[in-house]
PDB file of N, CA and C in Angstrom:
ATOM      1  N   VAL A  28     -39.708  -5.280 -23.656  1.00 51.00           N
ATOM      2  CA  VAL A  28     -40.376  -4.019 -24.014  1.00 51.00           C
ATOM      3  C   VAL A  28     -39.510  -3.379 -25.136  1.00 51.00           C
ATOM      4  N   LEU A  29     -40.236  -3.189 -26.285  1.00 55.00           N
ATOM      5  CA  LEU A  29     -39.525  -2.573 -27.444  1.00 55.00           C
ATOM      6  C   LEU A  29     -39.732  -1.037 -27.539  1.00 55.00           C
ATOM      7  N   HIS A  30     -38.623  -0.328 -27.604  1.00 57.00           N
ATOM      8  CA  HIS A  30     -38.791   1.189 -27.684  1.00 57.00           C
ATOM      9  C   HIS A  30     -38.998   1.558 -29.237  1.00 57.00           C
ATOM     10  N   TYR A  31     -39.788   2.610 -29.474  1.00 58.00           N
ATOM     11  CA  TYR A  31     -40.145   2.965 -30.752  1.00 58.00           C
ATOM     12  C   TYR A  31     -38.830   3.372 -31.549  1.00 58.00           C
ATOM     13  N   LYS A  32     -37.897   3.997 -30.916  1.00 58.00           N
ATOM     14  CA  LYS A  32     -36.728   4.463 -31.689  1.00 58.00           C
ATOM     15  C   LYS A  32     -35.932   3.242 -32.227  1.00 58.00           C
ATOM     16  N   TYR A  33     -36.052   2.123 -31.676  1.00 57.00           N
ATOM     17  CA  TYR A  33     -35.303   0.929 -32.261  1.00 57.00           C
ATOM     18  C   TYR A  33     -36.133   0.221 -33.351  1.00 57.00           C
ATOM     19  N   ILE A  34     -37.444   0.621 -33.510  1.00 57.00           N
ATOM     20  CA  ILE A  34     -38.159  -0.074 -34.557  1.00 57.00           C
ATOM     21  C   ILE A  34     -38.155   0.784 -35.865  1.00 57.00           C
ATOM     22  N   GLN A  35     -37.537   0.123 -36.866  1.00 58.00           N
ATOM     23  CA  GLN A  35     -37.578   0.921 -38.159  1.00 58.00           C
ATOM     24  C   GLN A  35     -38.928   0.659 -38.920  1.00 58.00           C
ATOM     25  N   THR A  36     -39.443   1.626 -39.486  1.00 62.00           N
ATOM     26  CA  THR A  36     -40.500   1.532 -40.327  1.00 62.00           C
ATOM     27  C   THR A  36     -40.073   1.026 -41.700  1.00 62.00           C
ATOM     28  N   THR A  37     -41.042   0.432 -42.464  1.00 60.00           N
ATOM     29  CA  THR A  37     -40.576  -0.049 -43.776  1.00 60.00           C
ATOM     30  C   THR A  37     -40.060   1.053 -44.620  1.00 60.00           C
ATOM     31  N   GLU A  38     -40.611   2.238 -44.551  1.00 60.00           N
ATOM     32  CA  GLU A  38     -40.054   3.356 -45.386  1.00 60.00           C
ATOM     33  C   GLU A  38     -38.696   3.705 -45.033  1.00 60.00           C
ATOM     34  N   GLU A  39     -38.406   3.770 -43.713  1.00 62.00           N
ATOM     35  CA  GLU A  39     -37.050   4.062 -43.263  1.00 62.00           C
ATOM     36  C   GLU A  39     -36.042   3.069 -43.784  1.00 62.00           C
ATOM     37  N   LYS A  40     -36.380   1.808 -43.607  1.00 60.00           N
ATOM     38  CA  LYS A  40     -35.647   0.817 -44.091  1.00 60.00           C
ATOM     39  C   LYS A  40     -35.338   0.829 -45.562  1.00 60.00           C
ATOM     40  N   MET A  41     -36.323   1.101 -46.375  1.00 59.00           N
ATOM     41  CA  MET A  41     -36.179   1.220 -47.796  1.00 59.00           C
ATOM     42  C   MET A  41     -35.218   2.337 -48.119  1.00 59.00           C
ATOM     43  N   ASN A  42     -35.506   3.493 -47.399  1.00 66.00           N
ATOM     44  CA  ASN A  42     -34.637   4.593 -47.717  1.00 66.00           C
ATOM     45  C   ASN A  42     -33.174   4.336 -47.416  1.00 66.00           C
ATOM     46  N   SER A  43     -32.952   3.571 -46.289  1.00 66.00           N
ATOM     47  CA  SER A  43     -31.550   3.227 -45.845  1.00 66.00           C
ATOM     48  C   SER A  43     -31.037   2.267 -46.935  1.00 66.00           C
ATOM     49  N   GLU A  44     -31.732   1.345 -47.412  1.00 67.00           N
ATOM     50  CA  GLU A  44     -31.147   0.437 -48.354  1.00 67.00           C
ATOM     51  C   GLU A  44     -30.966   1.058 -49.758  1.00 67.00           C
ATOM     52  N   ASN A  45     -31.792   2.154 -50.021  1.00 83.00           N
ATOM     53  CA  ASN A  45     -31.616   2.831 -51.201  1.00 83.00           C
ATOM     54  C   ASN A  45     -30.207   3.621 -51.246  1.00 83.00           C
ATOM     55  N   LYS A  46     -29.940   4.115 -50.133  1.00 87.00           N
ATOM     56  CA  LYS A  46     -28.745   4.958 -49.880  1.00 87.00           C
ATOM     57  C   LYS A  46     -27.559   4.049 -50.112  1.00 87.00           C
ATOM     58  N   LEU A  47     -27.706   2.871 -49.556  1.00 88.00           N
ATOM     59  CA  LEU A  47     -26.544   1.799 -49.676  1.00 88.00           C
ATOM     60  C   LEU A  47     -26.457   1.399 -51.136  1.00 88.00           C
ATOM     61  N   SER A  48     -27.532   1.223 -51.793  1.00 89.00           N
ATOM     62  CA  SER A  48     -27.567   0.867 -53.207  1.00 89.00           C
ATOM     63  C   SER A  48     -26.821   1.857 -54.010  1.00 89.00           C
ATOM     64  N   ASN A  49     -27.172   3.163 -53.761  1.00 91.00           N
ATOM     65  CA  ASN A  49     -26.576   4.271 -54.571  1.00 91.00           C
ATOM     66  C   ASN A  49     -25.055   4.313 -54.302  1.00 91.00           C
ATOM     67  N   PHE A  50     -24.728   4.017 -52.931  1.00 92.00           N
ATOM     68  CA  PHE A  50     -23.166   4.129 -52.648  1.00 92.00           C
ATOM     69  C   PHE A  50     -22.644   2.994 -53.435  1.00 92.00           C
ATOM     70  N   CYS A  51     -23.139   1.825 -53.499  1.00 92.00           N
ATOM     71  CA  CYS A  51     -22.410   0.716 -54.135  1.00 92.00           C
ATOM     72  C   CYS A  51     -22.351   0.856 -55.538  1.00 92.00           C
ATOM     73  N   PHE A  52     -23.343   1.521 -56.208  1.00 93.00           N
ATOM     74  CA  PHE A  52     -23.299   1.918 -57.571  1.00 93.00           C
ATOM     75  C   PHE A  52     -22.150   2.870 -57.809  1.00 93.00           C
ATOM     76  N   ALA A  53     -22.095   3.970 -57.021  1.00 94.00           N
ATOM     77  CA  ALA A  53     -21.097   5.031 -57.236  1.00 94.00           C
ATOM     78  C   ALA A  53     -19.754   4.395 -56.948  1.00 94.00           C
ATOM     79  N   ALA A  54     -19.531   3.493 -55.931  1.00 94.00           N
ATOM     80  CA  ALA A  54     -18.256   2.837 -55.776  1.00 94.00           C
ATOM     81  C   ALA A  54     -17.856   1.980 -56.893  1.00 94.00           C
ATOM     82  N   SER A  55     -18.795   1.313 -57.599  1.00 95.00           N
ATOM     83  CA  SER A  55     -18.361   0.512 -58.657  1.00 95.00           C
ATOM     84  C   SER A  55     -17.970   1.394 -59.865  1.00 95.00           C
ATOM     85  N   LEU A  56     -18.484   2.583 -60.083  1.00 94.00           N
ATOM     86  CA  LEU A  56     -17.938   3.461 -61.077  1.00 94.00           C
ATOM     87  C   LEU A  56     -16.607   3.854 -60.685  1.00 94.00           C
ATOM     88  N   VAL A  57     -16.400   4.345 -59.472  1.00 95.00           N
ATOM     89  CA  VAL A  57     -15.120   4.795 -59.052  1.00 95.00           C
ATOM     90  C   VAL A  57     -14.048   3.708 -59.198  1.00 95.00           C
ATOM     91  N   SER A  58     -14.436   2.439 -58.950  1.00 94.00           N
ATOM     92  CA  SER A  58     -13.437   1.344 -59.067  1.00 94.00           C
ATOM     93  C   SER A  58     -12.975   1.250 -60.476  1.00 94.00           C
ATOM     94  N   VAL A  59     -13.943   1.467 -61.467  1.00 93.00           N
ATOM     95  CA  VAL A  59     -13.391   1.311 -62.838  1.00 93.00           C
ATOM     96  C   VAL A  59     -12.471   2.463 -63.107  1.00 93.00           C
ATOM     97  N   ALA A  60     -12.738   3.717 -62.745  1.00 94.00           N
ATOM     98  CA  ALA A  60     -11.750   4.788 -62.964  1.00 94.00           C
ATOM     99  C   ALA A  60     -10.477   4.625 -62.141  1.00 94.00           C
ATOM    100  N   VAL A  61     -10.511   4.005 -61.036  1.00 93.00           N
ATOM    101  CA  VAL A  61      -9.283   3.807 -60.253  1.00 93.00           C
ATOM    102  C   VAL A  61      -8.531   2.655 -61.048  1.00 93.00           C
ATOM    103  N   SER A  62      -9.152   1.687 -61.440  1.00 92.00           N
ATOM    104  CA  SER A  62      -8.568   0.711 -62.202  1.00 92.00           C
ATOM    105  C   SER A  62      -7.758   1.200 -63.408  1.00 92.00           C
ATOM    106  N   ILE A  63      -8.416   2.080 -64.161  1.00 91.00           N
ATOM    107  CA  ILE A  63      -7.553   2.678 -65.366  1.00 91.00           C
ATOM    108  C   ILE A  63      -6.579   3.453 -64.942  1.00 91.00           C
ATOM    109  N   ALA A  64      -6.772   4.351 -63.943  1.00 91.00           N
ATOM    110  CA  ALA A  64      -5.720   5.157 -63.403  1.00 91.00           C
ATOM    111  C   ALA A  64      -4.517   4.475 -62.872  1.00 91.00           C
ATOM    112  N   THR A  65      -4.767   3.331 -62.188  1.00 88.00           N
ATOM    113  CA  THR A  65      -3.673   2.464 -61.667  1.00 88.00           C
ATOM    114  C   THR A  65      -2.991   1.851 -62.819  1.00 88.00           C
ATOM    115  N   TRP A  66      -3.589   1.356 -63.948  1.00 87.00           N
ATOM    116  CA  TRP A  66      -2.960   0.691 -64.896  1.00 87.00           C
ATOM    117  C   TRP A  66      -2.006   1.715 -65.559  1.00 87.00           C
ATOM    118  N   VAL A  67      -2.489   2.932 -65.760  1.00 87.00           N
ATOM    119  CA  VAL A  67      -1.615   3.897 -66.495  1.00 87.00           C
ATOM    120  C   VAL A  67      -0.446   4.456 -65.666  1.00 87.00           C
ATOM    121  N   THR A  68      -0.699   4.749 -64.419  1.00 87.00           N
ATOM    122  CA  THR A  68       0.315   5.363 -63.624  1.00 87.00           C
ATOM    123  C   THR A  68       1.286   4.424 -62.994  1.00 87.00           C
ATOM    124  N   VAL A  69       0.907   3.146 -62.511  1.00 82.00           N
ATOM    125  CA  VAL A  69       1.812   2.303 -61.920  1.00 82.00           C
ATOM    126  C   VAL A  69       2.765   1.538 -62.920  1.00 82.00           C
ATOM    127  N   GLY A  70       2.431   1.638 -64.222  1.00 71.00           N
ATOM    128  CA  GLY A  70       3.152   0.918 -65.174  1.00 71.00           C
ATOM    129  C   GLY A  70       4.610   1.236 -65.375  1.00 71.00           C
ATOM    130  N   ASP A  71       5.065   2.290 -64.815  1.00 74.00           N
ATOM    131  CA  ASP A  71       6.393   2.715 -65.120  1.00 74.00           C
ATOM    132  C   ASP A  71       7.490   1.622 -64.874  1.00 74.00           C
ATOM    133  N   GLY A  72       7.489   1.084 -63.654  1.00 77.00           N
ATOM    134  CA  GLY A  72       8.531   0.142 -63.309  1.00 77.00           C
ATOM    135  C   GLY A  72       8.379  -1.170 -63.746  1.00 77.00           C
ATOM    136  N   ASP A  73       7.192  -1.681 -63.570  1.00 82.00           N
ATOM    137  CA  ASP A  73       6.835  -3.102 -64.002  1.00 82.00           C
ATOM    138  C   ASP A  73       5.372  -3.151 -64.687  1.00 82.00           C
ATOM    139  N   PRO A  74       5.339  -3.043 -66.027  1.00 84.00           N
ATOM    140  CA  PRO A  74       4.076  -3.110 -66.662  1.00 84.00           C
ATOM    141  C   PRO A  74       3.163  -4.276 -66.388  1.00 84.00           C
ATOM    142  N   GLN A  75       3.697  -5.457 -66.290  1.00 88.00           N
ATOM    143  CA  GLN A  75       2.971  -6.616 -66.019  1.00 88.00           C
ATOM    144  C   GLN A  75       2.235  -6.423 -64.576  1.00 88.00           C
ATOM    145  N   HIS A  76       3.033  -5.916 -63.631  1.00 86.00           N
ATOM    146  CA  HIS A  76       2.307  -5.720 -62.290  1.00 86.00           C
ATOM    147  C   HIS A  76       1.172  -4.775 -62.360  1.00 86.00           C
ATOM    148  N   ALA A  77       1.436  -3.698 -63.106  1.00 86.00           N
ATOM    149  CA  ALA A  77       0.416  -2.617 -63.244  1.00 86.00           C
ATOM    150  C   ALA A  77      -0.878  -3.301 -63.885  1.00 86.00           C
ATOM    151  N   GLU A  78      -0.629  -4.030 -64.917  1.00 88.00           N
ATOM    152  CA  GLU A  78      -1.779  -4.618 -65.498  1.00 88.00           C
ATOM    153  C   GLU A  78      -2.640  -5.504 -64.630  1.00 88.00           C
ATOM    154  N   ARG A  79      -1.886  -6.411 -63.922  1.00 90.00           N
ATOM    155  CA  ARG A  79      -2.488  -7.264 -63.007  1.00 90.00           C
ATOM    156  C   ARG A  79      -3.301  -6.520 -61.863  1.00 90.00           C
ATOM    157  N   PHE A  80      -2.645  -5.465 -61.349  1.00 89.00           N
ATOM    158  CA  PHE A  80      -3.144  -4.699 -60.317  1.00 89.00           C
ATOM    159  C   PHE A  80      -4.386  -3.908 -60.714  1.00 89.00           C
ATOM    160  N   GLY A  81      -4.422  -3.365 -61.983  1.00 89.00           N
ATOM    161  CA  GLY A  81      -5.455  -2.608 -62.500  1.00 89.00           C
ATOM    162  C   GLY A  81      -6.717  -3.572 -62.800  1.00 89.00           C
ATOM    163  N   ILE A  82      -6.358  -4.821 -63.248  1.00 91.00           N
ATOM    164  CA  ILE A  82      -7.471  -5.793 -63.413  1.00 91.00           C
ATOM    165  C   ILE A  82      -8.082  -6.237 -62.058  1.00 91.00           C
ATOM    166  N   PHE A  83      -7.253  -6.337 -61.111  1.00 92.00           N
ATOM    167  CA  PHE A  83      -7.686  -6.735 -59.812  1.00 92.00           C
ATOM    168  C   PHE A  83      -8.682  -5.677 -59.188  1.00 92.00           C
ATOM    169  N   ILE A  84      -8.375  -4.326 -59.358  1.00 91.00           N
ATOM    170  CA  ILE A  84      -9.223  -3.372 -58.895  1.00 91.00           C
ATOM    171  C   ILE A  84     -10.538  -3.391 -59.790  1.00 91.00           C
ATOM    172  N   GLY A  85     -10.258  -3.515 -61.015  1.00 90.00           N
ATOM    173  CA  GLY A  85     -11.443  -3.675 -61.938  1.00 90.00           C
ATOM    174  C   GLY A  85     -12.526  -4.718 -61.676  1.00 90.00           C
ATOM    175  N   LEU A  86     -12.055  -5.657 -61.049  1.00 92.00           N
ATOM    176  CA  LEU A  86     -12.934  -6.795 -60.624  1.00 92.00           C
ATOM    177  C   LEU A  86     -13.801  -6.490 -59.414  1.00 92.00           C
ATOM    178  N   TRP A  87     -13.516  -5.437 -58.876  1.00 91.00           N
ATOM    179  CA  TRP A  87     -14.459  -4.960 -57.756  1.00 91.00           C
ATOM    180  C   TRP A  87     -15.769  -4.448 -58.261  1.00 91.00           C
ATOM    181  N   ALA A  88     -15.743  -3.953 -59.506  1.00 93.00           N
ATOM    182  CA  ALA A  88     -16.903  -3.254 -60.088  1.00 93.00           C
ATOM    183  C   ALA A  88     -18.113  -4.266 -60.211  1.00 93.00           C
ATOM    184  N   PRO A  89     -18.019  -5.453 -60.661  1.00 93.00           N
ATOM    185  CA  PRO A  89     -19.119  -6.236 -60.835  1.00 93.00           C
ATOM    186  C   PRO A  89     -19.692  -6.735 -59.407  1.00 93.00           C
ATOM    187  N   THR A  90     -18.800  -6.868 -58.402  1.00 94.00           N
ATOM    188  CA  THR A  90     -19.334  -7.165 -57.105  1.00 94.00           C
ATOM    189  C   THR A  90     -20.079  -6.080 -56.537  1.00 94.00           C
ATOM    190  N   LEU A  91     -19.572  -4.818 -56.593  1.00 93.00           N
ATOM    191  CA  LEU A  91     -20.250  -3.672 -56.100  1.00 93.00           C
ATOM    192  C   LEU A  91     -21.549  -3.389 -56.862  1.00 93.00           C
ATOM    193  N   MET A  92     -21.558  -3.738 -58.198  1.00 94.00           N
ATOM    194  CA  MET A  92     -22.777  -3.537 -59.013  1.00 94.00           C
ATOM    195  C   MET A  92     -23.848  -4.627 -58.513  1.00 94.00           C
ATOM    196  N   GLY A  93     -23.362  -5.716 -58.300  1.00 94.00           N
ATOM    197  CA  GLY A  93     -24.280  -6.836 -57.695  1.00 94.00           C
ATOM    198  C   GLY A  93     -24.849  -6.495 -56.391  1.00 94.00           C
ATOM    199  N   LEU A  94     -24.064  -5.748 -55.566  1.00 92.00           N
ATOM    200  CA  LEU A  94     -24.610  -5.374 -54.166  1.00 92.00           C
ATOM    201  C   LEU A  94     -25.552  -4.278 -54.351  1.00 92.00           C
ATOM    202  N   ALA A  95     -25.290  -3.429 -55.315  1.00 91.00           N
ATOM    203  CA  ALA A  95     -26.211  -2.254 -55.588  1.00 91.00           C
ATOM    204  C   ALA A  95     -27.496  -2.775 -56.060  1.00 91.00           C
ATOM    205  N   ASN A  96     -27.604  -3.760 -56.832  1.00 91.00           N
ATOM    206  CA  ASN A  96     -28.833  -4.440 -57.273  1.00 91.00           C
ATOM    207  C   ASN A  96     -29.569  -5.187 -56.243  1.00 91.00           C
ATOM    208  N   TYR A  97     -28.746  -5.850 -55.314  1.00 90.00           N
ATOM    209  CA  TYR A  97     -29.301  -6.523 -54.203  1.00 90.00           C
ATOM    210  C   TYR A  97     -30.029  -5.599 -53.298  1.00 90.00           C
ATOM    211  N   TYR A  98     -29.321  -4.491 -52.953  1.00 84.00           N
ATOM    212  CA  TYR A  98     -29.998  -3.584 -51.967  1.00 84.00           C
ATOM    213  C   TYR A  98     -31.031  -2.668 -52.564  1.00 84.00           C
ATOM    214  N   LYS A  99     -31.113  -2.549 -53.912  1.00 83.00           N
ATOM    215  CA  LYS A  99     -32.089  -1.747 -54.623  1.00 83.00           C
ATOM    216  C   LYS A  99     -33.476  -2.432 -54.457  1.00 83.00           C
ATOM    217  N   GLU A 100     -33.495  -3.624 -54.439  1.00 69.00           N
ATOM    218  CA  GLU A 100     -34.820  -4.459 -54.341  1.00 69.00           C
ATOM    219  C   GLU A 100     -35.368  -4.534 -53.017  1.00 69.00           C
TER     220      GLU A 100
END
């Protein structure tokens, strides 16, 4: 026996996925900003490490943007 509260309507599911899409999009923008901030602020002791770490964080943006597109559809 299925209870109604466990059954999501199509509209509820789309709304939930749209929120996740928006979250992933915002997170991708934040990752770019954090990447630049990391590159600038961590570079005092070892500039090569700061550059690599900033690039690593910057690589999250395309993944998060892809997830945003996936959940948008």
